[in-house]
PDB file of C-alpha atoms in Angstrom:
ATOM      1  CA  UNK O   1      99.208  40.166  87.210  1.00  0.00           C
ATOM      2  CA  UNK O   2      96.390  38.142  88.458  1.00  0.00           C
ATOM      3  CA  UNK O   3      94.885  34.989  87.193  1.00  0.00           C
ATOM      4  CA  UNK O   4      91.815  35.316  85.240  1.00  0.00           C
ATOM      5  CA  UNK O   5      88.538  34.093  86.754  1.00  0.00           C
ATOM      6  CA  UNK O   6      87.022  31.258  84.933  1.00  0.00           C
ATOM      7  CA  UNK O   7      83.909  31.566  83.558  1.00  0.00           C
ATOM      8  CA  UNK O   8      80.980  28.914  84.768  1.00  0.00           C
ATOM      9  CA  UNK O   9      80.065  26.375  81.974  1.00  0.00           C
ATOM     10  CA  UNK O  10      76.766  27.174  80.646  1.00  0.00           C
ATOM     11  CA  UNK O  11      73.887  24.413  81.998  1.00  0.00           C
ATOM     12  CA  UNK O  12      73.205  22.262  78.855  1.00  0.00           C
ATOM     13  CA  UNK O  13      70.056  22.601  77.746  1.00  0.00           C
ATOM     14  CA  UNK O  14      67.872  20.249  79.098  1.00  0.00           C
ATOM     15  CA  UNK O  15      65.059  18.440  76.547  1.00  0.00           C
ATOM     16  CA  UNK O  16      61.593  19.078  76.732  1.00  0.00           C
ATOM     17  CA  UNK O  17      59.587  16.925  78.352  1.00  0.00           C
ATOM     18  CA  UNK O  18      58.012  14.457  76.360  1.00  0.00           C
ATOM     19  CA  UNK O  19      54.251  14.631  75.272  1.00  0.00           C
ATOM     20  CA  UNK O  20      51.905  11.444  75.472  1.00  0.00           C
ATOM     21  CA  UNK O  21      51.474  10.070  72.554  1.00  0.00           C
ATOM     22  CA  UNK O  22      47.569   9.887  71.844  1.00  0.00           C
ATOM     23  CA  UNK O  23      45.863   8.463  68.898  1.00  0.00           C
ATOM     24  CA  UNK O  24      44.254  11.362  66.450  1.00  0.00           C
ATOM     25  CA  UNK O  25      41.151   9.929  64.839  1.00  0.00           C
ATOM     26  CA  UNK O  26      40.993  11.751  61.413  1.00  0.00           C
ATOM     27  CA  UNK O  27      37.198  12.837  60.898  1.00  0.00           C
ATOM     28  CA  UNK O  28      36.495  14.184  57.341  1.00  0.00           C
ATOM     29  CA  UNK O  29      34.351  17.626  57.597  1.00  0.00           C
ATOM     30  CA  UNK O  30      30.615  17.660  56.197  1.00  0.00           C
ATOM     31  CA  UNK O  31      30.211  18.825  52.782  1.00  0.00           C
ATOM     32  CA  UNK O  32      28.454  22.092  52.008  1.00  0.00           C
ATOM     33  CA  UNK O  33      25.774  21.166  49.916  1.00  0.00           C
ATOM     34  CA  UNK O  34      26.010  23.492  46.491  1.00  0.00           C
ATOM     35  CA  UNK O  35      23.408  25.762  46.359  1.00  0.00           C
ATOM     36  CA  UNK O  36      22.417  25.732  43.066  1.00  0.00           C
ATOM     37  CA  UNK O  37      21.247  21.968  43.839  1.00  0.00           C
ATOM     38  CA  UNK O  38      19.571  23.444  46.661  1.00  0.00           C
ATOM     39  CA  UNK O  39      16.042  25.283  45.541  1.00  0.00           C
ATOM     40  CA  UNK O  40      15.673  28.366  47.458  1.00  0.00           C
ATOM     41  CA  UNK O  41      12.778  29.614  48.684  1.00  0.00           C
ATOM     42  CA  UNK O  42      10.318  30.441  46.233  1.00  0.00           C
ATOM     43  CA  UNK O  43      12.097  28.933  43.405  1.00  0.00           C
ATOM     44  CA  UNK O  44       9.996  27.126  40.857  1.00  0.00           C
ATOM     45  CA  UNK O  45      10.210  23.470  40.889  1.00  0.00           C
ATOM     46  CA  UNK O  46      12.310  21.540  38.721  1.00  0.00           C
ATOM     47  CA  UNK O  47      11.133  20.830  35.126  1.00  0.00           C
ATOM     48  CA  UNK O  48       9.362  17.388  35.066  1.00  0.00           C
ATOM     49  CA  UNK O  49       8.049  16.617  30.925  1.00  0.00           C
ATOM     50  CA  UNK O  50       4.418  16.540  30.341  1.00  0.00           C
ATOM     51  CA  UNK O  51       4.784  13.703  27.770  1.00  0.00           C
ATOM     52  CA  UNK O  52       4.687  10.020  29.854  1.00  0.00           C
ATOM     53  CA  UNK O  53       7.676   7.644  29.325  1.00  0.00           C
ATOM     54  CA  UNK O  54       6.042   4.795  27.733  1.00  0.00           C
ATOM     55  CA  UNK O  55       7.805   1.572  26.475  1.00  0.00           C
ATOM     56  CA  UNK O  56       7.978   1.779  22.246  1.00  0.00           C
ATOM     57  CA  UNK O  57       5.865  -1.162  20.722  1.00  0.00           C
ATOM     58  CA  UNK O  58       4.269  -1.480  17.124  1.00  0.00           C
ATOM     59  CA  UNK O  59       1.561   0.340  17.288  1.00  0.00           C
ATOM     60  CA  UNK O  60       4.098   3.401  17.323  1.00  0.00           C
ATOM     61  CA  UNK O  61       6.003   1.704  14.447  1.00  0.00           C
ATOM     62  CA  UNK O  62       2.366   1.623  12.520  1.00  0.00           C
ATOM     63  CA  UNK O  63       1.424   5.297  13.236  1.00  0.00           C
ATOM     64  CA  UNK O  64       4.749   6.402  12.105  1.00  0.00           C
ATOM     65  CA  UNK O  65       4.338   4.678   8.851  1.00  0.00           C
ATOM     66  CA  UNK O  66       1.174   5.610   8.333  1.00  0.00           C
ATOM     67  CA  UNK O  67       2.145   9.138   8.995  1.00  0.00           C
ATOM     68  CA  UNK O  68       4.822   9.511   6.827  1.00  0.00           C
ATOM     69  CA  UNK O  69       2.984   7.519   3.446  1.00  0.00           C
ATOM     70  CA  UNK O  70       0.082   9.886   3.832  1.00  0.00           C
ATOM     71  CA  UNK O  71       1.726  13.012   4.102  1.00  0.00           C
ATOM     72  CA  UNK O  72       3.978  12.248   1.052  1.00  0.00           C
ATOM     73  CA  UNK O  73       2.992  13.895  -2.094  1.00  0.00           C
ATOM     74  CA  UNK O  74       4.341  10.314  -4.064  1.00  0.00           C
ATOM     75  CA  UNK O  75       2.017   8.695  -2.842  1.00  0.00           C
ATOM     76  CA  UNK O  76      -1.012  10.744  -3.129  1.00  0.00           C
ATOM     77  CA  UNK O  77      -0.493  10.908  -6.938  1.00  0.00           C
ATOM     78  CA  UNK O  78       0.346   7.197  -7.566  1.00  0.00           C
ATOM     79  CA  UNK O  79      -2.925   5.999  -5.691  1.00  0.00           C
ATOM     80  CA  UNK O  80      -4.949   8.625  -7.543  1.00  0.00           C
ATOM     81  CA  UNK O  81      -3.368   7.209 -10.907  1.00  0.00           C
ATOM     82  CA  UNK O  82      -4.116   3.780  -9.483  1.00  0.00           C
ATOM     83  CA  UNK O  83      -7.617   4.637  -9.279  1.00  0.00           C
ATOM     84  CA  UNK O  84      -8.065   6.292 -12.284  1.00  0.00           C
ATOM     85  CA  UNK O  85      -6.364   3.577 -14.301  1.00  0.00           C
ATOM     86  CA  UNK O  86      -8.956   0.527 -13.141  1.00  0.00           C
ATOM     87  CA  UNK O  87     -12.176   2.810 -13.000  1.00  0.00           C
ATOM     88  CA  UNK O  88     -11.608   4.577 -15.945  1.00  0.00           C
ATOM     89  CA  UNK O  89     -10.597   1.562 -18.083  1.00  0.00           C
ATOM     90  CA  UNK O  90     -13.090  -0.737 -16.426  1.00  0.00           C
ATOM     91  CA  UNK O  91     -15.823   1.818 -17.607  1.00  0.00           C
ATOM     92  CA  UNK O  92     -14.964   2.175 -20.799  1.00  0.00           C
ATOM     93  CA  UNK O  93     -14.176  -1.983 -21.218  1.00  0.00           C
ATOM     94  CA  UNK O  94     -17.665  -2.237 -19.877  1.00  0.00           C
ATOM     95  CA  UNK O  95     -19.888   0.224 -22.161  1.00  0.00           C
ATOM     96  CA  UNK O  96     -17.967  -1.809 -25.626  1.00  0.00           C
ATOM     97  CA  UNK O  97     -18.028  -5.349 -24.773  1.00  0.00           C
ATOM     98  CA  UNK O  98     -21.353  -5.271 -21.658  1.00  0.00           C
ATOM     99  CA  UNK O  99     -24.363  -5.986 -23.942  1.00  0.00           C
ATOM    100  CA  UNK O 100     -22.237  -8.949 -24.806  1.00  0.00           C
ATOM    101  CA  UNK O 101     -22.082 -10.235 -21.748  1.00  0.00           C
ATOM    102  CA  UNK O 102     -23.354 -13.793 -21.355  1.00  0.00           C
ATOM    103  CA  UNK O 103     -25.511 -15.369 -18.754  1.00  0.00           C
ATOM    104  CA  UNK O 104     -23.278 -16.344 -15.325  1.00  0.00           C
ATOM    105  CA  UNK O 105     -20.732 -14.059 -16.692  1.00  0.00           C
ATOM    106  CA  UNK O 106     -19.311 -12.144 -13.964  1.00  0.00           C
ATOM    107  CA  UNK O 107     -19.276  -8.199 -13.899  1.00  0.00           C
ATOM    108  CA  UNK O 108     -15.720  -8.307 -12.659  1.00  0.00           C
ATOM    109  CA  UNK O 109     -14.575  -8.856 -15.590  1.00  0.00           C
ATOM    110  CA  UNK O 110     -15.017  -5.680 -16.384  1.00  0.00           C
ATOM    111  CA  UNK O 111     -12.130  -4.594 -13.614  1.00  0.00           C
ATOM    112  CA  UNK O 112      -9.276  -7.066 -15.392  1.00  0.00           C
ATOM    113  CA  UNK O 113      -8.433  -4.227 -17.955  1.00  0.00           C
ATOM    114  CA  UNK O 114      -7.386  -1.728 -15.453  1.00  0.00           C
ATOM    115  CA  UNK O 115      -6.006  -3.698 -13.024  1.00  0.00           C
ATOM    116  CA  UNK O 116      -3.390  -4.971 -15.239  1.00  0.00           C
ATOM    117  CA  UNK O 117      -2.055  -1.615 -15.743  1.00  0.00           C
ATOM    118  CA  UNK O 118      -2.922  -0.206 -12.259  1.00  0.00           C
ATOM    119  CA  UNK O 119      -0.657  -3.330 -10.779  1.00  0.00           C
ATOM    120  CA  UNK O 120       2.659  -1.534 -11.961  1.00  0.00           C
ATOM    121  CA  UNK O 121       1.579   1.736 -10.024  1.00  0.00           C
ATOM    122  CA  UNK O 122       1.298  -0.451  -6.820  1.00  0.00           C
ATOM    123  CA  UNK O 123       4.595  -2.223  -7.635  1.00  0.00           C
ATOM    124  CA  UNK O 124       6.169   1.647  -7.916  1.00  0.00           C
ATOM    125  CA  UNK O 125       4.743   2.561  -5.120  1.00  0.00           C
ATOM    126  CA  UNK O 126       5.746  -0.547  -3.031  1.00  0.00           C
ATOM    127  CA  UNK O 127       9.587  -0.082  -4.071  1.00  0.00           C
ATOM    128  CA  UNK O 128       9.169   4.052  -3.748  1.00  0.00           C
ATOM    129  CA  UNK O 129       8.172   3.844   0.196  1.00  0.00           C
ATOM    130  CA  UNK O 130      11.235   2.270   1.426  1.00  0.00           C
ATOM    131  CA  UNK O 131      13.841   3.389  -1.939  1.00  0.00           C
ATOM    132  CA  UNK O 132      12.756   6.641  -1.287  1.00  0.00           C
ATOM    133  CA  UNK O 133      14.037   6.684   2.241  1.00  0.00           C
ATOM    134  CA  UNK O 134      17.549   5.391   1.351  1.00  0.00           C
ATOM    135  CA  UNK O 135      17.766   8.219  -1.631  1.00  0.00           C
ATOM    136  CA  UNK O 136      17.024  11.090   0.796  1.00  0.00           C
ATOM    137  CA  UNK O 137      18.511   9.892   3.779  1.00  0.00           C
ATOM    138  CA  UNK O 138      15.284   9.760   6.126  1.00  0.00           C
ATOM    139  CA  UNK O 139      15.976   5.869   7.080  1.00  0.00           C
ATOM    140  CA  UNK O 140      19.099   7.337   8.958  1.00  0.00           C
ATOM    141  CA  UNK O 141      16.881   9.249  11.572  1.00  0.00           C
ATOM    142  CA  UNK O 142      14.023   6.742  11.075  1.00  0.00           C
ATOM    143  CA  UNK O 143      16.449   3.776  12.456  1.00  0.00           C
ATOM    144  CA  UNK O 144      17.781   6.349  15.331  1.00  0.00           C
ATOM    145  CA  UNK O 145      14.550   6.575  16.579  1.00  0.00           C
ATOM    146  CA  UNK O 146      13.670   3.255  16.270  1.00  0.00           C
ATOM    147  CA  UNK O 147      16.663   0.965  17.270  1.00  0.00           C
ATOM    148  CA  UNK O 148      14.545  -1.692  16.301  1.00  0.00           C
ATOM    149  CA  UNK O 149      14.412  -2.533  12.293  1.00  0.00           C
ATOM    150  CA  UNK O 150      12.445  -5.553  12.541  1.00  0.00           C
ATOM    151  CA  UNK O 151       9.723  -3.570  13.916  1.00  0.00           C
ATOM    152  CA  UNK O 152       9.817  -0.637  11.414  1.00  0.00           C
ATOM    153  CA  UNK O 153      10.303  -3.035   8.011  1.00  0.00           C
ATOM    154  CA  UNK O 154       7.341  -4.852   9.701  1.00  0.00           C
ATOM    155  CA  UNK O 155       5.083  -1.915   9.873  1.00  0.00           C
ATOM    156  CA  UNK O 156       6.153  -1.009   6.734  1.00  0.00           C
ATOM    157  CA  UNK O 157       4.880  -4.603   5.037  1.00  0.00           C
ATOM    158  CA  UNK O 158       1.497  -4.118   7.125  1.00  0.00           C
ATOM    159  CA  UNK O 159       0.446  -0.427   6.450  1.00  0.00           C
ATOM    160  CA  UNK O 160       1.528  -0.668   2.713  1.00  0.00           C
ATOM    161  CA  UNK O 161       0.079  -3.985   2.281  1.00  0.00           C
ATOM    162  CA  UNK O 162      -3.231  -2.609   4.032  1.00  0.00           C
ATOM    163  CA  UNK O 163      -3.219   0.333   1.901  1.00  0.00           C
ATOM    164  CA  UNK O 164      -2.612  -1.796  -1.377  1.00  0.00           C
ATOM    165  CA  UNK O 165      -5.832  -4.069  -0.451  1.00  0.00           C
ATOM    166  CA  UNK O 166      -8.171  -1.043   0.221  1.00  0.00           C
ATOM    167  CA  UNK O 167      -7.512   0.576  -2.868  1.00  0.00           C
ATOM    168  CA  UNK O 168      -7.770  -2.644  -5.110  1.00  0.00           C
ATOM    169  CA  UNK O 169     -10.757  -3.683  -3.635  1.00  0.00           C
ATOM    170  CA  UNK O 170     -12.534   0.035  -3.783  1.00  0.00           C
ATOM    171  CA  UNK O 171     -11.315   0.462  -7.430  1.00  0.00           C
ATOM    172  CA  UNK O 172     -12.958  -3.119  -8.406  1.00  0.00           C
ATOM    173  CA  UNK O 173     -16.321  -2.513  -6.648  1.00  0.00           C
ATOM    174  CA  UNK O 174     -16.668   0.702  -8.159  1.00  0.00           C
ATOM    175  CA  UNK O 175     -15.864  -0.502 -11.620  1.00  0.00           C
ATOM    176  CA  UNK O 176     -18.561  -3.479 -10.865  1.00  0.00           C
ATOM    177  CA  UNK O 177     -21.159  -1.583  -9.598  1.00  0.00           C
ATOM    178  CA  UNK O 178     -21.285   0.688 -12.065  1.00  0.00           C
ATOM    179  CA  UNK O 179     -20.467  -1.856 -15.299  1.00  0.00           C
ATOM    180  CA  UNK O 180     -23.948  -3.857 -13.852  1.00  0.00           C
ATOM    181  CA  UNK O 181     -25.775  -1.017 -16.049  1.00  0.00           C
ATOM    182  CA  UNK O 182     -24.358  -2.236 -18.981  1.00  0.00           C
ATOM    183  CA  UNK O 183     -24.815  -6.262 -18.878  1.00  0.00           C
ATOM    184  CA  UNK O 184     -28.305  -7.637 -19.655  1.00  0.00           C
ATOM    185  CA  UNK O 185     -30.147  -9.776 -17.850  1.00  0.00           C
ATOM    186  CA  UNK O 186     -29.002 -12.900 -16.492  1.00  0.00           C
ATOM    187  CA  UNK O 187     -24.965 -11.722 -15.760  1.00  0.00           C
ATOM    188  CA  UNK O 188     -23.502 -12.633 -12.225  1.00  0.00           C
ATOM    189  CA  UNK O 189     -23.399  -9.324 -10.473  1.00  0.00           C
ATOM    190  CA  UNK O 190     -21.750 -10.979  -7.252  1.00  0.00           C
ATOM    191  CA  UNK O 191     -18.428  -9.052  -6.970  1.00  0.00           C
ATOM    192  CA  UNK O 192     -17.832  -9.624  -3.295  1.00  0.00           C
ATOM    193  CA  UNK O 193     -15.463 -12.747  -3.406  1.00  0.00           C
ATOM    194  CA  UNK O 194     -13.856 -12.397  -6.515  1.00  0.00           C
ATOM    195  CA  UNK O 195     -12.416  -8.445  -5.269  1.00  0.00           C
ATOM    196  CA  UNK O 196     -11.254  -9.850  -2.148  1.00  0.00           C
ATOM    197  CA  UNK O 197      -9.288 -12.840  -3.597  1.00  0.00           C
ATOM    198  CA  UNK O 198      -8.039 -10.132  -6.185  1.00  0.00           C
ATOM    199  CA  UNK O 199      -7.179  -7.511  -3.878  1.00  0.00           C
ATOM    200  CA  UNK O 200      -5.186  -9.700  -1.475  1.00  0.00           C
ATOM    201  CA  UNK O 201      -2.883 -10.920  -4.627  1.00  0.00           C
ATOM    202  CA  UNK O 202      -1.870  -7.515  -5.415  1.00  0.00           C
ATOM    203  CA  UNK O 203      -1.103  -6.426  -2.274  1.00  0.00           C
ATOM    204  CA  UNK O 204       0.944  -9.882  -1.760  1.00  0.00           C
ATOM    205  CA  UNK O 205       2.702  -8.209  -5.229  1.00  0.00           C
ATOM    206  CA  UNK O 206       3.169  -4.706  -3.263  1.00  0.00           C
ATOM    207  CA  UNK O 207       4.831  -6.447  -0.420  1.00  0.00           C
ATOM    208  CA  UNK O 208       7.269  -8.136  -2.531  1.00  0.00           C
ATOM    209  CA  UNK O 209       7.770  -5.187  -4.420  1.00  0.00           C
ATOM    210  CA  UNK O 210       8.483  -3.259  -1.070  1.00  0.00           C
ATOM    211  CA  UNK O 211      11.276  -5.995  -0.186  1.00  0.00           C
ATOM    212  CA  UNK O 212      12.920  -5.654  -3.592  1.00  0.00           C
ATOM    213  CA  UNK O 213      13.459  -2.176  -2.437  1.00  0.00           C
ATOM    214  CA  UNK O 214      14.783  -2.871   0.817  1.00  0.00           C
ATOM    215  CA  UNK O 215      17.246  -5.458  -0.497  1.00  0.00           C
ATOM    216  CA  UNK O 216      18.152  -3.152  -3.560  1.00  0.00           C
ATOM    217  CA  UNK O 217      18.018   0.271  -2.150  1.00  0.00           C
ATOM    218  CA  UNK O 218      17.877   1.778  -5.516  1.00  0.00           C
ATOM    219  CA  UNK O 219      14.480   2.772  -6.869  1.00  0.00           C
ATOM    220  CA  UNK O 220      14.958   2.419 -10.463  1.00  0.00           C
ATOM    221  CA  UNK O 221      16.986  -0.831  -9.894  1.00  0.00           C
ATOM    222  CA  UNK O 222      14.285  -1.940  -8.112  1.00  0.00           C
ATOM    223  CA  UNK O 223      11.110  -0.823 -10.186  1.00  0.00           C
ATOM    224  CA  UNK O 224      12.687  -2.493 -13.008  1.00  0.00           C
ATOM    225  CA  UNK O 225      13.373  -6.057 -11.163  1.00  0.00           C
ATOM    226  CA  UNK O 226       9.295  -5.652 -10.314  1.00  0.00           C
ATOM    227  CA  UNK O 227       8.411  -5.272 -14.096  1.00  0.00           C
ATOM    228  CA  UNK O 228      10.635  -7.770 -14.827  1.00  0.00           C
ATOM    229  CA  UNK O 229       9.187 -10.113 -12.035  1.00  0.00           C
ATOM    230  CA  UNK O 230       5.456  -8.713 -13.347  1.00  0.00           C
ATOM    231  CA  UNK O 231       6.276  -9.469 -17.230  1.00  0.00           C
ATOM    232  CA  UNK O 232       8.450 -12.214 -17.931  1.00  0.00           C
ATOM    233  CA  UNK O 233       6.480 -14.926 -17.106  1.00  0.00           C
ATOM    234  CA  UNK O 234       4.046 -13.766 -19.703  1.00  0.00           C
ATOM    235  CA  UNK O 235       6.421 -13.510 -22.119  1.00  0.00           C
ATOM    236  CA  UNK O 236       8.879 -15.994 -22.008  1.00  0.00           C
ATOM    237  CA  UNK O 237       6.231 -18.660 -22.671  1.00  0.00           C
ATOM    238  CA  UNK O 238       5.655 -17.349 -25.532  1.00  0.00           C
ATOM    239  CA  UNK O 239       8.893 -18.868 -26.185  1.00  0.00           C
ATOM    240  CA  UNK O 240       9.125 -21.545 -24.209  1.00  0.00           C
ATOM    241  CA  UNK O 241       6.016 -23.434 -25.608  1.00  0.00           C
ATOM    242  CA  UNK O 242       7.428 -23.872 -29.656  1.00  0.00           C
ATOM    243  CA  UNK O 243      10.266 -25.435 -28.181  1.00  0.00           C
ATOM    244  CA  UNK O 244       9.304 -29.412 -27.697  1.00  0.00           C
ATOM    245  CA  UNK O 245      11.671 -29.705 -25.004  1.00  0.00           C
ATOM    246  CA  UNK O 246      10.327 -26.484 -23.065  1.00  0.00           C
ATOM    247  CA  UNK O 247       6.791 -26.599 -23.603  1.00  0.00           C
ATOM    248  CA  UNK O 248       5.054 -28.039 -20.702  1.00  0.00           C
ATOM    249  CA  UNK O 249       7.605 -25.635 -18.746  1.00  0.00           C
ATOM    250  CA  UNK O 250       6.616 -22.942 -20.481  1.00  0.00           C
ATOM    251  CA  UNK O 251       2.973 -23.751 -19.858  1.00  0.00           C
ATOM    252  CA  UNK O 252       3.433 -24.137 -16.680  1.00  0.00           C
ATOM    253  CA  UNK O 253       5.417 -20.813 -16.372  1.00  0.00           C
ATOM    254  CA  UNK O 254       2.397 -18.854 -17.997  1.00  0.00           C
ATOM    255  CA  UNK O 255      -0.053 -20.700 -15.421  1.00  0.00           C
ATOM    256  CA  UNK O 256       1.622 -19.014 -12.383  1.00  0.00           C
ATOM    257  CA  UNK O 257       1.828 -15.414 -14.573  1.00  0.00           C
ATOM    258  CA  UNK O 258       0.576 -12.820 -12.713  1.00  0.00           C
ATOM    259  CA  UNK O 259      -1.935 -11.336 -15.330  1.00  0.00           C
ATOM    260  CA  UNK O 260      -3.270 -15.555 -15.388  1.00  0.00           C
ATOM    261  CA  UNK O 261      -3.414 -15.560 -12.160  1.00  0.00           C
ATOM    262  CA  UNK O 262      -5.741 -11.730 -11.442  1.00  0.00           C
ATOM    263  CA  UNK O 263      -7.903 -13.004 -14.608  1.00  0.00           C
ATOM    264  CA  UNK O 264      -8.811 -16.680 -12.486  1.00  0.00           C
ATOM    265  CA  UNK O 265      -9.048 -15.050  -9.232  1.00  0.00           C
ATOM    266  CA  UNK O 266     -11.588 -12.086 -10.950  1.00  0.00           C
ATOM    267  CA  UNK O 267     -13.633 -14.786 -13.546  1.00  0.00           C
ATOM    268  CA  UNK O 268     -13.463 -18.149 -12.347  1.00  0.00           C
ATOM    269  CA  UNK O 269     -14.183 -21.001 -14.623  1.00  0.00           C
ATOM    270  CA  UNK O 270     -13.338 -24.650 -15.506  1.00  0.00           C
ATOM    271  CA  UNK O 271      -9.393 -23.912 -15.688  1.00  0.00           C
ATOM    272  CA  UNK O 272      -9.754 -23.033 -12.128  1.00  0.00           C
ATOM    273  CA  UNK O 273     -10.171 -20.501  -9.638  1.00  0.00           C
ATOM    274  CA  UNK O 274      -6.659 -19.041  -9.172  1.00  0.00           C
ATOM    275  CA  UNK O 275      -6.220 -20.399  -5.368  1.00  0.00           C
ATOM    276  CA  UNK O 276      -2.923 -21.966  -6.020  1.00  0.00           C
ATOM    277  CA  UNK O 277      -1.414 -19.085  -7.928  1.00  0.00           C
ATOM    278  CA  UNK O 278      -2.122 -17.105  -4.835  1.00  0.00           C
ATOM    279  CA  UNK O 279      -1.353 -19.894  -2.436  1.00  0.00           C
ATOM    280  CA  UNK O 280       2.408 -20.041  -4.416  1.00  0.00           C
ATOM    281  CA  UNK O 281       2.539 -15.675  -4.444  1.00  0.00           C
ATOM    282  CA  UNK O 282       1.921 -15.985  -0.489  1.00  0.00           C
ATOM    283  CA  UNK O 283       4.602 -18.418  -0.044  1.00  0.00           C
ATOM    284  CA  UNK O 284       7.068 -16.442  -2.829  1.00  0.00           C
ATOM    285  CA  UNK O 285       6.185 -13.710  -0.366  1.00  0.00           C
ATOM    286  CA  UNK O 286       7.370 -14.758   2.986  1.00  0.00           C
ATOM    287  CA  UNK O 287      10.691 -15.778   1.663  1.00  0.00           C
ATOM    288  CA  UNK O 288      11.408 -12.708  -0.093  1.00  0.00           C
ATOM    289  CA  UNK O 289      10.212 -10.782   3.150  1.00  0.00           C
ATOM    290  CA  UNK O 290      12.717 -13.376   5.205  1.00  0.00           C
ATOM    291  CA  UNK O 291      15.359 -11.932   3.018  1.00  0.00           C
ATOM    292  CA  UNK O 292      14.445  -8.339   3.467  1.00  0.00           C
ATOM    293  CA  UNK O 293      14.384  -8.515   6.966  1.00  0.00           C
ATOM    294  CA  UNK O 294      17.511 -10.373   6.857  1.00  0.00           C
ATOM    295  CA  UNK O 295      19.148  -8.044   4.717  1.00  0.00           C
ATOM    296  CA  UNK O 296      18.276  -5.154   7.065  1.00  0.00           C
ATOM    297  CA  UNK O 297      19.814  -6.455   9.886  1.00  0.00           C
ATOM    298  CA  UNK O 298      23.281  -7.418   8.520  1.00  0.00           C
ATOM    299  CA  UNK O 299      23.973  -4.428   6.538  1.00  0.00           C
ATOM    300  CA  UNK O 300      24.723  -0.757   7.524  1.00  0.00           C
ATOM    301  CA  UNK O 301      22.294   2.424   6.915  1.00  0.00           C
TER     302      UNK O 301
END
């Protein structure tokens, strides 16, 4: 037997040779725009509002206001009350007691009557335009839209206070105009002054009145701290001054009264002319309106 032939060793495989290492630079690919960002051809323009973006101030705070006592029903009714209260009452004070009228009597006199019940309708009203908020929930939306409460309690105090003033001093020239037909000869028929002074202490009432109601948020709470506020100083003299000890501060107490007060500021005479019962009502005023506005800010809708 032969040998067998050996078999060549396959070649080893050789490597491949080896490939330059370059630096890639990565580059990101451009973004394809979307096209529904992208208006096509004869596509209508985007929406742009009519209504310009203007920066909210007062005055918008005042319209508001003014828009929403107006248009409520409440209102309309206690006003027209108002009126008929102090014309009506005025009239018929003027036709029993005018013939006795005296020389330099003034014909506002004839407006006292009515304006002592016609005050409570204002104090109702002031307490019903911000209660009446709380009790249906409007303030919620009110405060939404305006961030700012300073600025709507503010135009609160100015369009109710402005509305207070016109409709005491129209209700007190009417009843004076009309009671000079019943006062001989000789009375003071100068009305000017006297409604002015008269109208801006009831609508110094109104405002407190109003920040009762913001403080309380409860209109029948409220209404009844006003009559309280309105009446007691009338009445507790009455109390006050058989008392040795509490007379001159029951005196005094019945100075400041409210009803003492509209009767000096309407028929000045030698007891005085009611200047510092309104100076004290403006002063009573800014510190209860301090506290409403205070009041506002710290506590939640």
């Amino acid at each position: 037997m032969s040998a067998p032939t050996p078999q060549p060793h396959p070649a080893a495989a050789t490597p491949p040779p080896a490939v330059p290492q370059t630096s890639v630079r990565r580059t990101t690919a451009p973004r394809t725009p979307d096209p529904r960002s992208v208006p096509s051809p004869g596509s209508p323009a985007p929406y742009e509002s009519p209504i310009p973006i203007v920066r909210a101030h007062l005055g918008h705070a005042l319209r508001a206001e003014w828009t929403k006592i107006r248009t409520v029903r409440s209102t309309l009714w206690t006003l027209g009350v108002f009126e008929l209260l102090v014309v009506g009452v005025g009239l018929v004070f003027a036709a029993t007691v005018g013939e006795r009228m005296g020389r330099g009597d003034r014909v506002t006199l004839f407006a006292f009557p009515g304006l002592l019940l016609g005050t409570i309708c204002l104090l109702t009203l002031g307490v019903l335009v911000i209660s009446s908020e709380y009790g249906t929930g409007l303030v919620r939306p009110t405060l939404t839209a305006a961030p700012q409460r300073h600025r709507v309690l503010a135009a609160k105090f100015l369009v109710f206070s402005a509305i207070s003033f016109v409709a005491v001093l129209v209700a007190t020239g009417i009843v004076a105009t009309a009671g000079a037909a019943f006062v001989p000869a000789g009375a003071d028929l100068h009305w000017g002054g006297p409604a002015l002074l008269a109208s801006l202490y009831l609508s110094l009432l109104g405002v407190v009145a109003l920040a009762t109601g913001t403080m309380l948020r409860h209109s029948a709470g409220a209404i009844a701290a006003m009559l309280g506020v309105y009446f007691l100083p009338t009445v507790l003299p009455i109390f006050l001054v058989n008392i040795e000890a509490t007379e001159t501060l029951g005196r005094k107490v019945l100075e400041y009264s409210a009803p003492n007060a509209l009767s000096l500021l309407l028929i000045p005479d030698q007891g005085g002319n009611g200047l510092p019962q309104l100076a004290l009502l403006a002063v009573l005023t800014a510190a209860v309106a301090g506290c409403a506005f205070a009041v506002l800010h710290r506590r939640d809708v």
